Short mmCIF file of C-alpha atoms and ligand atoms in Angstrom, two decimals:
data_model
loop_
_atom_site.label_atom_id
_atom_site.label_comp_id
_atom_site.label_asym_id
_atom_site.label_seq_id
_atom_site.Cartn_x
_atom_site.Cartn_y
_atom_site.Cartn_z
CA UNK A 1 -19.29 11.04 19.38
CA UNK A 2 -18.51 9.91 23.01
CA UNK A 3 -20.27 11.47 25.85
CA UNK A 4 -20.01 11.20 29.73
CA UNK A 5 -17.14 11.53 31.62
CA UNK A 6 -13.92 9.42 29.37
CA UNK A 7 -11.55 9.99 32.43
CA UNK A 8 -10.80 6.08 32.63
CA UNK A 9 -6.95 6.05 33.14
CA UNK A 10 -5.14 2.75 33.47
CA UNK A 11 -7.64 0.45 35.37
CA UNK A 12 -9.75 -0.58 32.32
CA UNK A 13 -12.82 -2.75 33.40
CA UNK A 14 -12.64 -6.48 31.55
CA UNK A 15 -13.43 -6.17 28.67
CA UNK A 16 -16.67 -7.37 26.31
CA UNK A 17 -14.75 -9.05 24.48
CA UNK A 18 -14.39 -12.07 26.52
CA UNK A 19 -18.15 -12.31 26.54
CA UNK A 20 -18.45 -15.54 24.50
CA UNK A 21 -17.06 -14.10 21.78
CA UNK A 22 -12.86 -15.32 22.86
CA UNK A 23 -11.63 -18.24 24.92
CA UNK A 24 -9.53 -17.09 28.02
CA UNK A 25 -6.46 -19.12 28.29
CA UNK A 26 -4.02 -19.02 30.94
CA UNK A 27 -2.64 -15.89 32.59
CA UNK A 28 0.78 -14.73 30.54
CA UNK A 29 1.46 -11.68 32.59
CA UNK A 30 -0.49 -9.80 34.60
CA UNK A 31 -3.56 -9.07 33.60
CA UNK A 32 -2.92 -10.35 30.44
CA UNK A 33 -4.09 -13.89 29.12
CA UNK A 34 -3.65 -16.35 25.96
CA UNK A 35 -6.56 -15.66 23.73
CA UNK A 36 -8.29 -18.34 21.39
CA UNK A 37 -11.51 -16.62 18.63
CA UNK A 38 -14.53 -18.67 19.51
CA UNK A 39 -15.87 -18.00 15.35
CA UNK A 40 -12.63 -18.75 13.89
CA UNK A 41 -9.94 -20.32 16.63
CA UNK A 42 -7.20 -18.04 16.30
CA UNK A 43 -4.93 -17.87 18.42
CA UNK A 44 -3.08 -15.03 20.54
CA UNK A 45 -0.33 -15.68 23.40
CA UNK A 46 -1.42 -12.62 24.88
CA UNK A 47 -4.83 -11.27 24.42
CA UNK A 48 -4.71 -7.25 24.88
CA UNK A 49 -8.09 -5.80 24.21
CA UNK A 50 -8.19 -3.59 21.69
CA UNK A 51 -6.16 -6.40 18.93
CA UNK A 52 -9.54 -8.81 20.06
CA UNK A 53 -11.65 -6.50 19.24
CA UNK A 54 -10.00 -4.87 16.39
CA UNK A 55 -10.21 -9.23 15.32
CA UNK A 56 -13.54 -9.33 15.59
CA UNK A 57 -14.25 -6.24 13.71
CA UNK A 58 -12.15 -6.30 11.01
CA UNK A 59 -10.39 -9.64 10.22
CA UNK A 60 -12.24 -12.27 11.46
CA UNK A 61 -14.31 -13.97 8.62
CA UNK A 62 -16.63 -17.02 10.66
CA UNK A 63 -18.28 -14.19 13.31
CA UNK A 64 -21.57 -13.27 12.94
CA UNK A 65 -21.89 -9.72 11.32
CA UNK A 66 -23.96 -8.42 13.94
CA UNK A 67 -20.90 -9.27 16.32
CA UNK A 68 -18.37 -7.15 13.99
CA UNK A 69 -20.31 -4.06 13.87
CA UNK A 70 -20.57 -4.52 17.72
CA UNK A 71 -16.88 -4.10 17.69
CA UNK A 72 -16.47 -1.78 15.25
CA UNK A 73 -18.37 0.47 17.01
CA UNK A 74 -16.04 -0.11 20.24
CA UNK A 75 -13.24 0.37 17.86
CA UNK A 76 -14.15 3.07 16.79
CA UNK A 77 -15.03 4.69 20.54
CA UNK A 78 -12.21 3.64 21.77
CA UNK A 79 -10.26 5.53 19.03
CA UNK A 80 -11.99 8.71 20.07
CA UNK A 81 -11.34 8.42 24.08
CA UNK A 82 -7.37 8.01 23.23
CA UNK A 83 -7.70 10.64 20.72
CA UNK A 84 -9.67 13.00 23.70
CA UNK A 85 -7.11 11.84 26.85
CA UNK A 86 -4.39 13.04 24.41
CA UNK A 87 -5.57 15.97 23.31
CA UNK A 88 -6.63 16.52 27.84
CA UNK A 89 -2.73 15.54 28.24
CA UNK A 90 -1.32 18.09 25.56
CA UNK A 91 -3.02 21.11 27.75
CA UNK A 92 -2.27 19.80 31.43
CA UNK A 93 -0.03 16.91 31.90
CA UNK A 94 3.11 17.40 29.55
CA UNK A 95 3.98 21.09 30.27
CA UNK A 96 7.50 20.29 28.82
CA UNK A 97 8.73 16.62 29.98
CA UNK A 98 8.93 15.87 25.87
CA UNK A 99 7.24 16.98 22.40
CA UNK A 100 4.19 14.52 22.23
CA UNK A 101 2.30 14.29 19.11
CA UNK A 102 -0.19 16.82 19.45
CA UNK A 103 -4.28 15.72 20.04
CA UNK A 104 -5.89 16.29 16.86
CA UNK A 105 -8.76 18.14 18.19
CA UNK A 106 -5.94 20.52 19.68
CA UNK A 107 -4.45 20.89 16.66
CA UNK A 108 -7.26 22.04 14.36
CA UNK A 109 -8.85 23.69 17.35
CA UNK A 110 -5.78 25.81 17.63
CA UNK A 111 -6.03 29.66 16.25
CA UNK A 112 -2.71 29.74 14.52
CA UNK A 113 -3.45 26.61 11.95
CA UNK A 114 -5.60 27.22 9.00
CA UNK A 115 -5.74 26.54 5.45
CA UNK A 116 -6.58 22.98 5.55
CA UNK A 117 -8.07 20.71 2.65
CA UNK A 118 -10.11 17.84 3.34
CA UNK A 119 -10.03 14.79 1.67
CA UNK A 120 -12.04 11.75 1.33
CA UNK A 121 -12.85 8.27 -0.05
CA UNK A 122 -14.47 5.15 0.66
CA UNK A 123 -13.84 1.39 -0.17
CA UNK A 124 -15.21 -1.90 0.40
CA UNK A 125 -13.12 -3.87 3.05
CA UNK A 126 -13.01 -7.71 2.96
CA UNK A 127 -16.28 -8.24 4.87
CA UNK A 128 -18.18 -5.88 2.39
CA UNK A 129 -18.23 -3.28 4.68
CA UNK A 130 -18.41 0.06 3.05
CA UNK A 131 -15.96 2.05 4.30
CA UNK A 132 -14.94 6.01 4.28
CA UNK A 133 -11.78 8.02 5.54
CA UNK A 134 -11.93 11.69 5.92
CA UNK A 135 -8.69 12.91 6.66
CA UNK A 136 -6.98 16.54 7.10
CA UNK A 137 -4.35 17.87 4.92
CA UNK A 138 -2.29 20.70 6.07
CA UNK A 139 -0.08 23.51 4.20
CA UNK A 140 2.68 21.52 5.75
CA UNK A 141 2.01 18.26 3.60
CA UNK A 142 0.90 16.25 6.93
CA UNK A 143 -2.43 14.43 7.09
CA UNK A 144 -4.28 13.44 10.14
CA UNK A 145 -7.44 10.92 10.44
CA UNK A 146 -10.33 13.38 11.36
CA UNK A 147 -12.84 10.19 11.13
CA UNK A 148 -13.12 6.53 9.59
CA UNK A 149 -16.49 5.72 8.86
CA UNK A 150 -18.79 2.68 8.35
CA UNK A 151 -21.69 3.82 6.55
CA UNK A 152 -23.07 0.31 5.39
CA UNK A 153 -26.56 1.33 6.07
CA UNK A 154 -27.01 4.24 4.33
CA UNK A 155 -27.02 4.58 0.27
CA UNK A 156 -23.96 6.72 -0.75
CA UNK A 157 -25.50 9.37 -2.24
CA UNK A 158 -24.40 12.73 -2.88
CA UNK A 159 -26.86 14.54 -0.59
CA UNK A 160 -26.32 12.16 1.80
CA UNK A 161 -22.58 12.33 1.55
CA UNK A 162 -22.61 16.12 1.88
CA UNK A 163 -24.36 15.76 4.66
CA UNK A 164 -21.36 13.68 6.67
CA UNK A 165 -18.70 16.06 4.92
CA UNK A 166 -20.65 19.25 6.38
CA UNK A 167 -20.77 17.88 10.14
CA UNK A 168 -16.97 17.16 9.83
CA UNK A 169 -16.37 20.75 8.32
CA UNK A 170 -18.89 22.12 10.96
CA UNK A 171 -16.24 20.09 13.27
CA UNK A 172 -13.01 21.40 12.22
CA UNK A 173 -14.93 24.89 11.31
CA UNK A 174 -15.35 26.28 8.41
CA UNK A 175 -12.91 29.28 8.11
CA UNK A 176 -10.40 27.21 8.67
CA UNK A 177 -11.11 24.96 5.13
CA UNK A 178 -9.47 26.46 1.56
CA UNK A 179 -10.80 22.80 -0.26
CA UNK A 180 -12.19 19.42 -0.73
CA UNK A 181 -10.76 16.78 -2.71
CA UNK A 182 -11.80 13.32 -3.35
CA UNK A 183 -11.92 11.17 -6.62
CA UNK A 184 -14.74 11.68 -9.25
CA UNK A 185 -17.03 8.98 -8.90
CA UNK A 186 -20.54 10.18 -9.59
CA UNK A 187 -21.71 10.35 -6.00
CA UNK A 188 -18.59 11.72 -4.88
CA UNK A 189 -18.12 14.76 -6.99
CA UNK A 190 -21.58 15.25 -6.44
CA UNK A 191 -21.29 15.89 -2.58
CA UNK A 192 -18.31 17.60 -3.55
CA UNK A 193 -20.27 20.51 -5.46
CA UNK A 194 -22.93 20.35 -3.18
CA UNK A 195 -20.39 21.45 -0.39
CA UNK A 196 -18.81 24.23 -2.43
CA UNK A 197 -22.36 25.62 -3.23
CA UNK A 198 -23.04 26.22 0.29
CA UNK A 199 -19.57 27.08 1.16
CA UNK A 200 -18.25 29.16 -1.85
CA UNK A 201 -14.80 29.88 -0.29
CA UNK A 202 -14.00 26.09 -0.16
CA UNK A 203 -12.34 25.13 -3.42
CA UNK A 204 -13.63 21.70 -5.25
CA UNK A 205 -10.41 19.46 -6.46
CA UNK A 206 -10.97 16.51 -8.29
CA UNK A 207 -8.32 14.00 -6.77
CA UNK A 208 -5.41 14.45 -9.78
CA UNK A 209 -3.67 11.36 -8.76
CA UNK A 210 -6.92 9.62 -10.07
CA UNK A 211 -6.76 10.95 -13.12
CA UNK A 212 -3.58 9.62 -13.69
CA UNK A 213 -4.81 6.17 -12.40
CA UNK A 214 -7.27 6.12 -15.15
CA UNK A 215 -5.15 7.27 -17.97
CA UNK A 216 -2.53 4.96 -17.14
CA UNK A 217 -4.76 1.85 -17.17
CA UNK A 218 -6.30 3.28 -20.31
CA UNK A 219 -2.49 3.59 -21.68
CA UNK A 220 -1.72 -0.20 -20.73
CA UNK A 221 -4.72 -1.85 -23.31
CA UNK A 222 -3.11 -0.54 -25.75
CA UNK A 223 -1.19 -3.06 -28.02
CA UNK A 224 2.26 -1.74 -28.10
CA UNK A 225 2.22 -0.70 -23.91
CA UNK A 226 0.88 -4.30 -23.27
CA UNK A 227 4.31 -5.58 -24.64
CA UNK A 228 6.68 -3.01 -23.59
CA UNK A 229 4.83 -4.04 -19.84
CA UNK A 230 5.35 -7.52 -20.52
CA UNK A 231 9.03 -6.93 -21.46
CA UNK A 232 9.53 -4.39 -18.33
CA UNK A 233 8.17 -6.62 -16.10
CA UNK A 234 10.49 -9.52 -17.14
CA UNK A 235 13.47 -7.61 -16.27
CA UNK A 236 12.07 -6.14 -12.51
CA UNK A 237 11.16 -10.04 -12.03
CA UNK A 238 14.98 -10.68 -12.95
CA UNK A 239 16.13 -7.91 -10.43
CA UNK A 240 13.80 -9.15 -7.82
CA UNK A 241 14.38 -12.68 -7.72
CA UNK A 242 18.43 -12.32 -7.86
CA UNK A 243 20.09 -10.67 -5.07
CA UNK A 244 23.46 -10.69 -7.02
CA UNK A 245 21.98 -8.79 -10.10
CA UNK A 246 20.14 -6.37 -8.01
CA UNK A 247 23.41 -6.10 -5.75
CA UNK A 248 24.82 -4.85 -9.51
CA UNK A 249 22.42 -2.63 -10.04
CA UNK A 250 22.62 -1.10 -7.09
CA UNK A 251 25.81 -0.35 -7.48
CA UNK A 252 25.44 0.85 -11.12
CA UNK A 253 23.42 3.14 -10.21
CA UNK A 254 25.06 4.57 -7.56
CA UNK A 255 28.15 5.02 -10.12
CA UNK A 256 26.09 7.20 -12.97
CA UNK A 257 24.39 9.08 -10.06
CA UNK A 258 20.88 7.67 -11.18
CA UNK A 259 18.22 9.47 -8.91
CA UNK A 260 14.95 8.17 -8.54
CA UNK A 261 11.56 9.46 -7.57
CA UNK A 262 11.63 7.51 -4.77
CA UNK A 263 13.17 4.01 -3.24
CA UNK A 264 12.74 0.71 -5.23
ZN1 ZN B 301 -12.03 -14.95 14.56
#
């Protein structure tokens, strides 16, 4: 949600951050200087910005919480200004020098993509924060971050939920969503139905990826699966902590033609 004029090229203005909050050190190159974290003294050799604040409003764990959620909320700005002088530079600046990635906003503001599913969840980052990503699926398998949300303050609940998930449809525009998918907790499957009920042509998915989360950790307290893990696990903890047997395997499975769903 940033307003006013966002045309600040390369001359930033200093930054809060060194507001109390870090300890300038010397100059390291120019413009840049060493960087100690007034709340918990760590340390940077160069202090750029946006890693400071993304410090304080993320990782550090001695700063005041009112200072974090100050700087998430730059983070979060900040995100949004690169994310609009990209999408200014796609149109104007880059007629064909080389392919950039295109500006999100372009991209599902563009008349020829459609079909897009939206998906969601939230989780609770170290600080207790309450976090929620709402990215955008395509036909094409990619997914792009449409928004990443702290919604501490409110109570998750479905209506409210809905309500978030409609202004980022309203966003991307509705004709251009086919479904919503997210896991099932309570709240979330809630919003979910709420959304299809006003928007009938958007399909509801429960997240099937989940499903197989929970059966497999309903699987493992079994008796038997507890020791065939156990006896599994012994022999990746073999493979791992000796380069010459995994150097062996390697190989052996490159002789049967072993294929794998994916690298291990
Ligand atoms: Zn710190």
């Amino acid at each position: 949600m940033s307003s006013g004029p966002s045309k600040v090229s390369k001359g930033r203005p200093p930054s809060d951050v060194w507001c109390n909050h870090m300890i300038q050190g010397n100059m390291q190159s120019r413009g840049h200087y060493s960087a100690t974290c007034s709340y918990c003294r760590q340390y940077w050799r160069q202090g750029r910005p946006q890693v400071l604040s993304a410090h304080l409003a993320n990782h550090c764990k001695k700063c005041p919480d009112d200072v974090s959620l100050y700087f998430a909320k730059i983070v979060r700005k900040n995100l949004a200004k690169e994310e609009e002088e990209s999408a200014d530079e796609d149109e104007s600046d880059y007629p064909n020098k080389r392919v950039r990635q295109t500006g999100i906003k372009n991209f599902y503001g563009g008349e020829k993509e459609s079909n897009f599913t939206i998906a969601l969840d939230g989780w609770t980052d170290p600080r207790g924060n309450s976090l929620w990503a709402f990215i955008l699926l395509t036909p094409s398998r990619k997914e792009y971050l449409l928004q990443l949300e702290d919604l501490s303050k409110n109570s998750h609940t479905a209506e409210y939920l809905s309500k978030v998930i409609n202004d980022i449809i309203c966003k991307v525009g509705i004709s251009k969503i086919v479904a919503i998918v997210s896991d099932n907790a309570a709240n979330v499957a809630g919003a979910r139905q709420l959304i299809t009920n006003e928007y009938p042509s958007i399909i509801n998915i429960r997240y099937i990826a989940h499903c197989i989360n929970l059966i497999s950790s309903d699987i493992v307290k079994v008796d038997q699966v507890k020791c065939l893990v156990k006896r599994a696990n012994i022999l990746t903890r073999y493979f791992k902590n000796s380069t010459l047997a995994s150097t062996w395997l390697k190989e052996a499975i490159d002789a049967k033609n072993i294929a794998g769903p994916g690298q291990s």
